[in-house]
mmCIF file of N, CA and C in Angstrom:
data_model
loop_
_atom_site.group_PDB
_atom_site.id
_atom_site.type_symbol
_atom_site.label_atom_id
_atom_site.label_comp_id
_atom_site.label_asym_id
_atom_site.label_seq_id
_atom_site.Cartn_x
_atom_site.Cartn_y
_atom_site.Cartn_z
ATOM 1 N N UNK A 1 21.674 165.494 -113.503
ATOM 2 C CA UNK A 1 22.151 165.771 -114.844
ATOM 3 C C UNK A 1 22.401 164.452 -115.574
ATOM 4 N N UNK A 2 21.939 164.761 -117.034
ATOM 5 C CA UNK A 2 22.308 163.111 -117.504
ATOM 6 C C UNK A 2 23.934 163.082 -118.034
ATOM 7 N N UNK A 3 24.430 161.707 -117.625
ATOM 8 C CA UNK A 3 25.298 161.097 -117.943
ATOM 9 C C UNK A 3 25.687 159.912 -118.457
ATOM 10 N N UNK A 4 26.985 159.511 -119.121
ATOM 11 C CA UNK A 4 26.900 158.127 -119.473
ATOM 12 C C UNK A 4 26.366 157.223 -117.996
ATOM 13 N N UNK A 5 24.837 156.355 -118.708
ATOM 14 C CA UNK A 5 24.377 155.211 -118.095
ATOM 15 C C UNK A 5 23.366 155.593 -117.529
ATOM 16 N N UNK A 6 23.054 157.029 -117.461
ATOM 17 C CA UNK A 6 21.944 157.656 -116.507
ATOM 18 C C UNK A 6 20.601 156.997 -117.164
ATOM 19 N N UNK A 7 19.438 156.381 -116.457
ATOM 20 C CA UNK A 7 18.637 155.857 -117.174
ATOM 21 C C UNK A 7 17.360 156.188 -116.560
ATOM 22 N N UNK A 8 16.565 156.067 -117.709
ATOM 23 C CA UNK A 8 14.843 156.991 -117.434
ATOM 24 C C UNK A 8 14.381 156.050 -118.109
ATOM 25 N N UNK A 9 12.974 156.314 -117.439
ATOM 26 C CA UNK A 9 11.351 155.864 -117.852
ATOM 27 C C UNK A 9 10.691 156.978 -118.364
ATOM 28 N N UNK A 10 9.890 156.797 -119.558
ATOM 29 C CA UNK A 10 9.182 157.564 -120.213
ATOM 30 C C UNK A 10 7.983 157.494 -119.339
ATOM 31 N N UNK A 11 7.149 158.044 -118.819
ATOM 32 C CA UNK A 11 6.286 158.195 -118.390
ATOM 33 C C UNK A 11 4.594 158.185 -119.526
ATOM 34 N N UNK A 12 5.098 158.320 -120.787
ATOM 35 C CA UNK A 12 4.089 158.331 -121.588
ATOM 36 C C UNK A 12 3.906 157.193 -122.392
ATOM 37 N N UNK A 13 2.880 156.452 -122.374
ATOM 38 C CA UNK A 13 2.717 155.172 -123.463
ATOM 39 C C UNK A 13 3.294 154.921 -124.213
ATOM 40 N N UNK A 14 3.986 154.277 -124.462
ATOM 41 C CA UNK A 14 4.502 152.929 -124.008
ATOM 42 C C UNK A 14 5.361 152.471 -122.227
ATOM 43 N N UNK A 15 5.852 153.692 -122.726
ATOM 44 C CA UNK A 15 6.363 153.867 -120.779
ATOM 45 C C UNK A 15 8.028 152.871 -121.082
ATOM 46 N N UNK A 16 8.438 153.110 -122.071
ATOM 47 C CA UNK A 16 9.818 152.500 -122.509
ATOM 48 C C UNK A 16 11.083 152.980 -121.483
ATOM 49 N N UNK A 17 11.668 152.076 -121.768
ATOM 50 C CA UNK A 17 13.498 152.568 -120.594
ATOM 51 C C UNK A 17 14.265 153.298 -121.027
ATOM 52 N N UNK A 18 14.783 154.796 -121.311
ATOM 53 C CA UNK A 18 15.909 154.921 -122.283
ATOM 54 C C UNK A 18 17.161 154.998 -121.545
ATOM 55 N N UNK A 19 17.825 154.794 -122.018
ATOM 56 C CA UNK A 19 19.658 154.292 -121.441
ATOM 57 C C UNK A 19 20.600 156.040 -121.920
ATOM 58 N N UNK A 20 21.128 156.777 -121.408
ATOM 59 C CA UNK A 20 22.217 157.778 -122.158
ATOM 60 C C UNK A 20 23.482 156.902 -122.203
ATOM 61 N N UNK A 21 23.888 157.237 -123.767
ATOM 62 C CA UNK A 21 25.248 156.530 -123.595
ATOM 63 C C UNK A 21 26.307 157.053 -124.220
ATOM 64 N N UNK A 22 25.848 158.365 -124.354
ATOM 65 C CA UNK A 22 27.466 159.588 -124.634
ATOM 66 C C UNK A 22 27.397 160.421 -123.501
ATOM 67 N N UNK A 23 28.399 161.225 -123.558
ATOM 68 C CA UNK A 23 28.628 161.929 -122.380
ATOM 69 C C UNK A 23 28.378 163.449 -122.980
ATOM 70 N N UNK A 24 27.510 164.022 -122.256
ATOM 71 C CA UNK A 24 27.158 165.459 -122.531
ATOM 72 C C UNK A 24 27.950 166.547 -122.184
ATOM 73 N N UNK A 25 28.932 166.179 -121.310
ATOM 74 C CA UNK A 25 30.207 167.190 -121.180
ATOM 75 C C UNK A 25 30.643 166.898 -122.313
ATOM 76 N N UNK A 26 31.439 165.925 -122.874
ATOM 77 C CA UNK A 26 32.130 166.174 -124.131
ATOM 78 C C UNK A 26 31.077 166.409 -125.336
ATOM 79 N N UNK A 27 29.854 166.558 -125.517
ATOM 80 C CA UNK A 27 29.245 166.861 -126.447
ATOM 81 C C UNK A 27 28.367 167.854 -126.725
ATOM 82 N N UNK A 28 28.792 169.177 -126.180
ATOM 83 C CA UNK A 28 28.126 170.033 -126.156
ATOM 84 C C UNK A 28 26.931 170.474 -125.219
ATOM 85 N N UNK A 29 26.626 169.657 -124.339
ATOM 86 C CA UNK A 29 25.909 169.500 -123.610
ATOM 87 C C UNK A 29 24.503 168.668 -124.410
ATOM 88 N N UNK A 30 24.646 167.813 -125.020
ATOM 89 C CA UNK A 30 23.997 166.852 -126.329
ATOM 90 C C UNK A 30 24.751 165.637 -125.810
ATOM 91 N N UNK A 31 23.244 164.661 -125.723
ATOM 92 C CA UNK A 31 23.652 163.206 -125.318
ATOM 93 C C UNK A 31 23.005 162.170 -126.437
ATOM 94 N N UNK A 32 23.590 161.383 -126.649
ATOM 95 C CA UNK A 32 22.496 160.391 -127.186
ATOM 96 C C UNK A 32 21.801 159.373 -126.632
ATOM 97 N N UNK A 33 20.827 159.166 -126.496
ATOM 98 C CA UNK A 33 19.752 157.945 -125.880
ATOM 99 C C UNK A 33 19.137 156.902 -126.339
ATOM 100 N N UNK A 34 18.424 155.871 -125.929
ATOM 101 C CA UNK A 34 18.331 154.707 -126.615
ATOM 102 C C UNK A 34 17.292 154.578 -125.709
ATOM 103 N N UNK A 35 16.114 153.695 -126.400
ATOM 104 C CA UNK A 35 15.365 153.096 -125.471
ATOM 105 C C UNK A 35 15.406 151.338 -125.610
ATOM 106 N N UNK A 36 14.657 150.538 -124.387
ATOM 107 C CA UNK A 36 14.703 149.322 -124.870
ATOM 108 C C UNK A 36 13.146 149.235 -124.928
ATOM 109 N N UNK A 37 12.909 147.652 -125.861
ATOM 110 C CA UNK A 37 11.699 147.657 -126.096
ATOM 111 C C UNK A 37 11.533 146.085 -126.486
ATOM 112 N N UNK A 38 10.276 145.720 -126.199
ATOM 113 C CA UNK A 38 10.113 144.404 -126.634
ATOM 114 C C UNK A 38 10.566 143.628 -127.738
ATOM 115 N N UNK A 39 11.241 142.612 -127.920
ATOM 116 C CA UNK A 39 12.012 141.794 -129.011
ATOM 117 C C UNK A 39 10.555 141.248 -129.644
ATOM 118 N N UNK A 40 10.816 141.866 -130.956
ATOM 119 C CA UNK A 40 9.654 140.535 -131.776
ATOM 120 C C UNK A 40 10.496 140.823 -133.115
ATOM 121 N N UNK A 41 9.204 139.818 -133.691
ATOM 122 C CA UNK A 41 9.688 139.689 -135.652
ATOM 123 C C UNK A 41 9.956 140.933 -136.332
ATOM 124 N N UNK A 42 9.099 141.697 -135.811
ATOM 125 C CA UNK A 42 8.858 142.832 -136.691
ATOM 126 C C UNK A 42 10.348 143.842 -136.463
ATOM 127 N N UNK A 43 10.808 143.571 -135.387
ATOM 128 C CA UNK A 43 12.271 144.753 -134.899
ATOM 129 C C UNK A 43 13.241 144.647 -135.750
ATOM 130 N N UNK A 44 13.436 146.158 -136.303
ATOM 131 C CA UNK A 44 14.732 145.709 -137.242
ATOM 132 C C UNK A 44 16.209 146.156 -136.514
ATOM 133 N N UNK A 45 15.990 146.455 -134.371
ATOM 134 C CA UNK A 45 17.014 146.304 -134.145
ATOM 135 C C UNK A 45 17.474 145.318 -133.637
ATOM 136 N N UNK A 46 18.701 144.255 -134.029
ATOM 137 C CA UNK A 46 18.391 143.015 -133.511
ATOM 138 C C UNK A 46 20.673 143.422 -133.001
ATOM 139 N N UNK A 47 21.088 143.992 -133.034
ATOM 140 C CA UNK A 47 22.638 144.073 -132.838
ATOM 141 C C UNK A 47 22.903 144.536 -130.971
ATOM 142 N N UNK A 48 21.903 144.641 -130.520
ATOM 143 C CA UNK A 48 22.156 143.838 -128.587
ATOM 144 C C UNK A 48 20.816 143.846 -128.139
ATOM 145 N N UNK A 49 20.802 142.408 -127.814
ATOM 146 C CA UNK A 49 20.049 141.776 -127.513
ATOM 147 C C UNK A 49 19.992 141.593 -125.696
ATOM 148 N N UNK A 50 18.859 142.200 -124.816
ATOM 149 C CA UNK A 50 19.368 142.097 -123.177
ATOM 150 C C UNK A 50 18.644 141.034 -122.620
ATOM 151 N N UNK A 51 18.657 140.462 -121.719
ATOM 152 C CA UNK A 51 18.447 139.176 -121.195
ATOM 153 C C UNK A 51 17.780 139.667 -119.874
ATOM 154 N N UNK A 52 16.692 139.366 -119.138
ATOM 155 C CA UNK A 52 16.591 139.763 -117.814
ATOM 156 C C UNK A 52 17.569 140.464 -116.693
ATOM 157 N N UNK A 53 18.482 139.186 -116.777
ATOM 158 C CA UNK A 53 19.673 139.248 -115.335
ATOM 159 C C UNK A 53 20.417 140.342 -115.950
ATOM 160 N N UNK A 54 20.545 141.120 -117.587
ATOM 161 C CA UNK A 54 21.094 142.559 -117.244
ATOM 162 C C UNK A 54 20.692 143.818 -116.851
ATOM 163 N N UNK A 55 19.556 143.757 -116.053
ATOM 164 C CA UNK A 55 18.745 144.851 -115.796
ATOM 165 C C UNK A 55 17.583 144.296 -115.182
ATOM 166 N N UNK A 56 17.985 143.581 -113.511
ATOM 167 C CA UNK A 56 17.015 142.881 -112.449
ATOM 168 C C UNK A 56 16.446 144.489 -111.695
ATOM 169 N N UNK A 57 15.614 144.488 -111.772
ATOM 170 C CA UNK A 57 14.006 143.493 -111.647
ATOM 171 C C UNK A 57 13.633 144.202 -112.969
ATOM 172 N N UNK A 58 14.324 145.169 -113.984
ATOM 173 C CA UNK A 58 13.215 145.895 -115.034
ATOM 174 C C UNK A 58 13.379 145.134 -116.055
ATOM 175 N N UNK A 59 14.469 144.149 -116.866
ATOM 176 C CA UNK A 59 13.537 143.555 -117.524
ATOM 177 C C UNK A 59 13.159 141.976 -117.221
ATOM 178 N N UNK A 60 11.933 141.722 -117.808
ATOM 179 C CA UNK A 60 11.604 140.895 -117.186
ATOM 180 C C UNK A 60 11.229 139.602 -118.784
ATOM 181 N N UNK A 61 12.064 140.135 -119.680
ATOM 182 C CA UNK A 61 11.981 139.378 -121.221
ATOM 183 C C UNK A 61 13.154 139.471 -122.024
ATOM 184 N N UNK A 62 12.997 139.165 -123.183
ATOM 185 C CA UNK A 62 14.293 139.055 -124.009
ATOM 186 C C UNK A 62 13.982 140.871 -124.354
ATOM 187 N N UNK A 63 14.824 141.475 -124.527
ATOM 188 C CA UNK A 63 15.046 143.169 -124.569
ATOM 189 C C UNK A 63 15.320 143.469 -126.032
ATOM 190 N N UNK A 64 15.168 144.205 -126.721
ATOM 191 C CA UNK A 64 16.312 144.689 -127.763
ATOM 192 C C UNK A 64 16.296 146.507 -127.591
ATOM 193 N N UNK A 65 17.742 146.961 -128.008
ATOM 194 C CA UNK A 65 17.981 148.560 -127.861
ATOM 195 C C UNK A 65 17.499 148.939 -129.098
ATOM 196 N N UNK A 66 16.432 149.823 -129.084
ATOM 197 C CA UNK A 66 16.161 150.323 -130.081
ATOM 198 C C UNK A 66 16.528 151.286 -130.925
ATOM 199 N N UNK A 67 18.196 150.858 -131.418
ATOM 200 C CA UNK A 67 19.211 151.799 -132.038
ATOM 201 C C UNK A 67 18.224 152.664 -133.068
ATOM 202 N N UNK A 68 16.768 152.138 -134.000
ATOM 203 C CA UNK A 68 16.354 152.686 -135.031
ATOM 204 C C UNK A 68 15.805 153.933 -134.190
ATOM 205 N N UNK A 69 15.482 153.881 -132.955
ATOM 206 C CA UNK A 69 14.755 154.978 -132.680
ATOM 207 C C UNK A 69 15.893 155.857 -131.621
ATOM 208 N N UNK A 70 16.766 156.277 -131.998
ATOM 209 C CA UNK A 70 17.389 156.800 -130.833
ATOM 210 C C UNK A 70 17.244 158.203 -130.935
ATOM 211 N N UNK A 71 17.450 159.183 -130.078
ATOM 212 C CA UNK A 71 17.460 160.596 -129.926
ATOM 213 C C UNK A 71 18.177 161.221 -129.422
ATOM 214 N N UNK A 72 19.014 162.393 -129.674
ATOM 215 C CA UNK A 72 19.858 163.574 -128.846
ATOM 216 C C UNK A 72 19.395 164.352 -128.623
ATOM 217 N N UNK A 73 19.273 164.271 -127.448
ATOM 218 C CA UNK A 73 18.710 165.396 -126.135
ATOM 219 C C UNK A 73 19.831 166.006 -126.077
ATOM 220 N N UNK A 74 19.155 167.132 -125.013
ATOM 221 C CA UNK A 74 20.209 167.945 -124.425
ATOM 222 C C UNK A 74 19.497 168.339 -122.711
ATOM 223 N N UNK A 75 21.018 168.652 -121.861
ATOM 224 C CA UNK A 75 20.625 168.706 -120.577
ATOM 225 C C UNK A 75 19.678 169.363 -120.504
ATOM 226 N N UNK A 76 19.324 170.788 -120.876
ATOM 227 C CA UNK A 76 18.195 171.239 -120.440
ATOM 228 C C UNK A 76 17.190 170.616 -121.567
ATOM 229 N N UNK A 77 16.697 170.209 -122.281
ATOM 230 C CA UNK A 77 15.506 169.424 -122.422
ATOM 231 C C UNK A 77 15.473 168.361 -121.604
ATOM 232 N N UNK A 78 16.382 167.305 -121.451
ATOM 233 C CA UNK A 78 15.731 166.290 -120.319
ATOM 234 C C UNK A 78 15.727 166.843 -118.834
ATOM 235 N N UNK A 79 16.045 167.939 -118.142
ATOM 236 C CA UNK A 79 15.478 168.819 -117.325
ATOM 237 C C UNK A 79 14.227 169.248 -117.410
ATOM 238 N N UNK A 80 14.072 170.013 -118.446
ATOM 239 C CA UNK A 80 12.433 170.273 -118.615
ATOM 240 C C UNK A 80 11.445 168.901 -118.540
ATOM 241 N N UNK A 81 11.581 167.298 -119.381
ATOM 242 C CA UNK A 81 11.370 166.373 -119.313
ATOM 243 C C UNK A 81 10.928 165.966 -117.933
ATOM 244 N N UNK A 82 12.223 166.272 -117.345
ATOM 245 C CA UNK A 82 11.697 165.498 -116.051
ATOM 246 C C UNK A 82 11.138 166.510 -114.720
ATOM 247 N N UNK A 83 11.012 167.864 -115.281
ATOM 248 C CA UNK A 83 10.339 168.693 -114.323
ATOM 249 C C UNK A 83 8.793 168.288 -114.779
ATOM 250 N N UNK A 84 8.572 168.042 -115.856
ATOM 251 C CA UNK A 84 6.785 168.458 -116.554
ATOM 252 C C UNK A 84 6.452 166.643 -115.715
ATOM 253 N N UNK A 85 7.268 165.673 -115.506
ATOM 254 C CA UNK A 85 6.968 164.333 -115.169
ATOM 255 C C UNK A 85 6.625 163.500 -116.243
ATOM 256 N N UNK A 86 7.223 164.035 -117.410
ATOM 257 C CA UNK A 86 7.200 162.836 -118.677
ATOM 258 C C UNK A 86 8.565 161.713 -118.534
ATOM 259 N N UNK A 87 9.447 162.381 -117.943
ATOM 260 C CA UNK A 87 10.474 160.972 -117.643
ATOM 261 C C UNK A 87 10.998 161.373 -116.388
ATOM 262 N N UNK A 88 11.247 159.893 -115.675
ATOM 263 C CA UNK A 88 11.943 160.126 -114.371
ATOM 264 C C UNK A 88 13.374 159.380 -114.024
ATOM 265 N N UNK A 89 13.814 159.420 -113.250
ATOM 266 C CA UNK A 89 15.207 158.914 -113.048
ATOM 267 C C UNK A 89 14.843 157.470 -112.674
ATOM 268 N N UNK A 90 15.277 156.191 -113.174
ATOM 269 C CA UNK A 90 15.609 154.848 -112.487
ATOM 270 C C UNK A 90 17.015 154.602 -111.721
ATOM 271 N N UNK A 91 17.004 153.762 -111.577
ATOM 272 C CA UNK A 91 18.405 153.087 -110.812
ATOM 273 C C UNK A 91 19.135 153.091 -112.210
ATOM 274 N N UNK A 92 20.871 153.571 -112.317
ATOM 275 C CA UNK A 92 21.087 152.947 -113.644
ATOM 276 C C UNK A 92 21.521 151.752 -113.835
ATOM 277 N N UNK A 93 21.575 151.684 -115.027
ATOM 278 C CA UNK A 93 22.011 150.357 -115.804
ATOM 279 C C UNK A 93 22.935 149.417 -115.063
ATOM 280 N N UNK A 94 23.583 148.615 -115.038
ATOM 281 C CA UNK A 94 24.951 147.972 -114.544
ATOM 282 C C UNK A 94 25.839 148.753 -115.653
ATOM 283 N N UNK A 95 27.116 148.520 -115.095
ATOM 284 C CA UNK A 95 28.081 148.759 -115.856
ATOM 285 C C UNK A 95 28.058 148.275 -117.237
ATOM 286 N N UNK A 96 28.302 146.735 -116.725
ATOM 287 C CA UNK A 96 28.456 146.088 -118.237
ATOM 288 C C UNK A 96 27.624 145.727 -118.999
ATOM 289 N N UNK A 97 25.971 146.122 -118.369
ATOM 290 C CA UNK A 97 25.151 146.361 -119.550
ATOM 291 C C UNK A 97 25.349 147.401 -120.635
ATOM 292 N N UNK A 98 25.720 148.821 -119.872
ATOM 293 C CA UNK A 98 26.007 149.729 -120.673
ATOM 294 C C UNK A 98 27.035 149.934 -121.586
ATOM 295 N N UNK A 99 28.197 148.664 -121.009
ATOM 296 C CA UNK A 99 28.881 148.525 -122.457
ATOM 297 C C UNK A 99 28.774 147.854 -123.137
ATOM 298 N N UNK A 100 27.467 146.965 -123.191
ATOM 299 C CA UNK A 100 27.372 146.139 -124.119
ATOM 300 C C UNK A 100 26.339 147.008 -124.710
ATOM 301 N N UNK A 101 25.565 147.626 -124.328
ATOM 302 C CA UNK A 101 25.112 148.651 -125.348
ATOM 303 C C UNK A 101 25.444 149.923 -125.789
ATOM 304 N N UNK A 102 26.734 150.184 -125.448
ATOM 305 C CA UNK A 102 27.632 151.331 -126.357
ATOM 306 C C UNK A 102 27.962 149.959 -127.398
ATOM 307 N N UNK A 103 28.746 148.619 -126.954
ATOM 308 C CA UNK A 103 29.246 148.358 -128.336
ATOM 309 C C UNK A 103 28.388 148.208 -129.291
ATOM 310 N N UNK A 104 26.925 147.658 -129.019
ATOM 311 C CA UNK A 104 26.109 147.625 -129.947
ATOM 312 C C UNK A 104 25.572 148.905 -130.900
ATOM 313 N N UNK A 105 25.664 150.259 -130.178
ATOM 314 C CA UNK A 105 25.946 151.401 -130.952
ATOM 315 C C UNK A 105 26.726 151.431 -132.299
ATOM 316 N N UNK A 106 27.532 151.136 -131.831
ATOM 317 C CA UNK A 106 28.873 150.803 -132.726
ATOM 318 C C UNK A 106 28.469 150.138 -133.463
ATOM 319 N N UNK A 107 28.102 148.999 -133.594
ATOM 320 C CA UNK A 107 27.829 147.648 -134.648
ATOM 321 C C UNK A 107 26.618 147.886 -135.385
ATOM 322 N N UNK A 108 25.538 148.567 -134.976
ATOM 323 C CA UNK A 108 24.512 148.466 -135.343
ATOM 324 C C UNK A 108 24.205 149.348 -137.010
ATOM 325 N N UNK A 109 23.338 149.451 -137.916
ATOM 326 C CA UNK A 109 23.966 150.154 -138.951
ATOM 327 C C UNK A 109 22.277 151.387 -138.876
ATOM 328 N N UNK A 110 21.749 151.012 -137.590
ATOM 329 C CA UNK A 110 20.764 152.092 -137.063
ATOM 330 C C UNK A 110 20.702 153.272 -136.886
ATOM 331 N N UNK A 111 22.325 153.059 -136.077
ATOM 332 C CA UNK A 111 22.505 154.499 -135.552
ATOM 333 C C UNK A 111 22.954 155.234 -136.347
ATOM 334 N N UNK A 112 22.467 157.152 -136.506
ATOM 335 C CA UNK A 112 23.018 158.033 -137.494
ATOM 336 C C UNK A 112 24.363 157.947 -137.326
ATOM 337 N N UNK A 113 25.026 158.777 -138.259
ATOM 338 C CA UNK A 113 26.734 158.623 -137.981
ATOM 339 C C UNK A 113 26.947 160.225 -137.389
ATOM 340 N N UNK A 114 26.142 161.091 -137.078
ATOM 341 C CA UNK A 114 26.024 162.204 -135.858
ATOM 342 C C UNK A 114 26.147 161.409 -134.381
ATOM 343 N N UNK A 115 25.086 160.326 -134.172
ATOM 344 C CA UNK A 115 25.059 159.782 -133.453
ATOM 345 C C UNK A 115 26.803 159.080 -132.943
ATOM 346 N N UNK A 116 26.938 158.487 -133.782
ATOM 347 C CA UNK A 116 27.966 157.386 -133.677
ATOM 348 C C UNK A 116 29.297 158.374 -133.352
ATOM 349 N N UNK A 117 29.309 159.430 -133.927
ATOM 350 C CA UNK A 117 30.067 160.166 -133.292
ATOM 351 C C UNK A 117 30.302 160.559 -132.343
ATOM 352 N N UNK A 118 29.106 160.842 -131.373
ATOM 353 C CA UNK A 118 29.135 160.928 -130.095
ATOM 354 C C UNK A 118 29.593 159.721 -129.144
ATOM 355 N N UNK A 119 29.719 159.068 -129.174
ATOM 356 C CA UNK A 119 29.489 157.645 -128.495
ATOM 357 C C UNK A 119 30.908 157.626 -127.772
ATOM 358 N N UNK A 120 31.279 157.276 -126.206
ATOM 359 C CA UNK A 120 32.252 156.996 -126.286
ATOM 360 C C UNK A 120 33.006 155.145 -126.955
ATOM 361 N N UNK A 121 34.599 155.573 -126.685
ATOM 362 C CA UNK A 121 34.487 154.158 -127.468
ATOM 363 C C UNK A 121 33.997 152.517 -127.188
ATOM 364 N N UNK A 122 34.467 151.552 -127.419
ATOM 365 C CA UNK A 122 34.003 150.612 -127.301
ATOM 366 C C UNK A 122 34.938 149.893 -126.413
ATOM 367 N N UNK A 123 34.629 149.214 -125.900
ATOM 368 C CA UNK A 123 35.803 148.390 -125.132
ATOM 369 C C UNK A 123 35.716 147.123 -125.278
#
């Protein structure tokens, strides 16, 4: 079941990481997700930025969370997700990656404010 930090691979091209970083018990059974994705010029999410050593051996470059593209799932869609083999379970996150990308939730002016609502807080 997903939870805060539970983290998946898309299985479909691009094959991106997404991170959950609300908690679907308190939200109806509705999480919000994030993926990361290559840092360039063109990204207009630039409010957390991940470094290799926060996520050894997967990333392997400068990261950014792609607050513009985030999505709320719900348990049974990422169930169905990961029965059909479009996303699968990774190792999760570290801790304090994942709060450095809840705070960047927070900061970022990407995320919807549905979204931002969900989020737990920041620390």
């Amino acid at each position: 079941m997903p939870e805060v930090g539970t983290t998946y691979r898309c299985n479909l091209p691009p094959r991106h990481i997404w991170v959950v970083i609300s908690d679907p018990n308190q939200n109806e059974q509705a999480f919000v997700f994030v993926n990361l994705t290559s840092l360039n010029d063109n990204c207009v999410d630039d409010a957390c930025i991940l470094q290799p050593e926060d996520y050894p051996p997967y990333l392997t470059q400068p990261t950014t969370v792609a607050y513009s593209r985030h999505q709320i799932g719900t348990v049974s869609g990422m169930n169905m997700l990961k029965a059909t083999g479009r996303f699968f379970e990774m190792p999760p996150i570290p801790v304090q990656t994942l709060q450095k990308i809840i705070n960047g939730a927070h900061d970022t002016l990407e995320l919807s404010k549905t979204a931002k609502d969900m989020l737990p807080p920041r620390v």
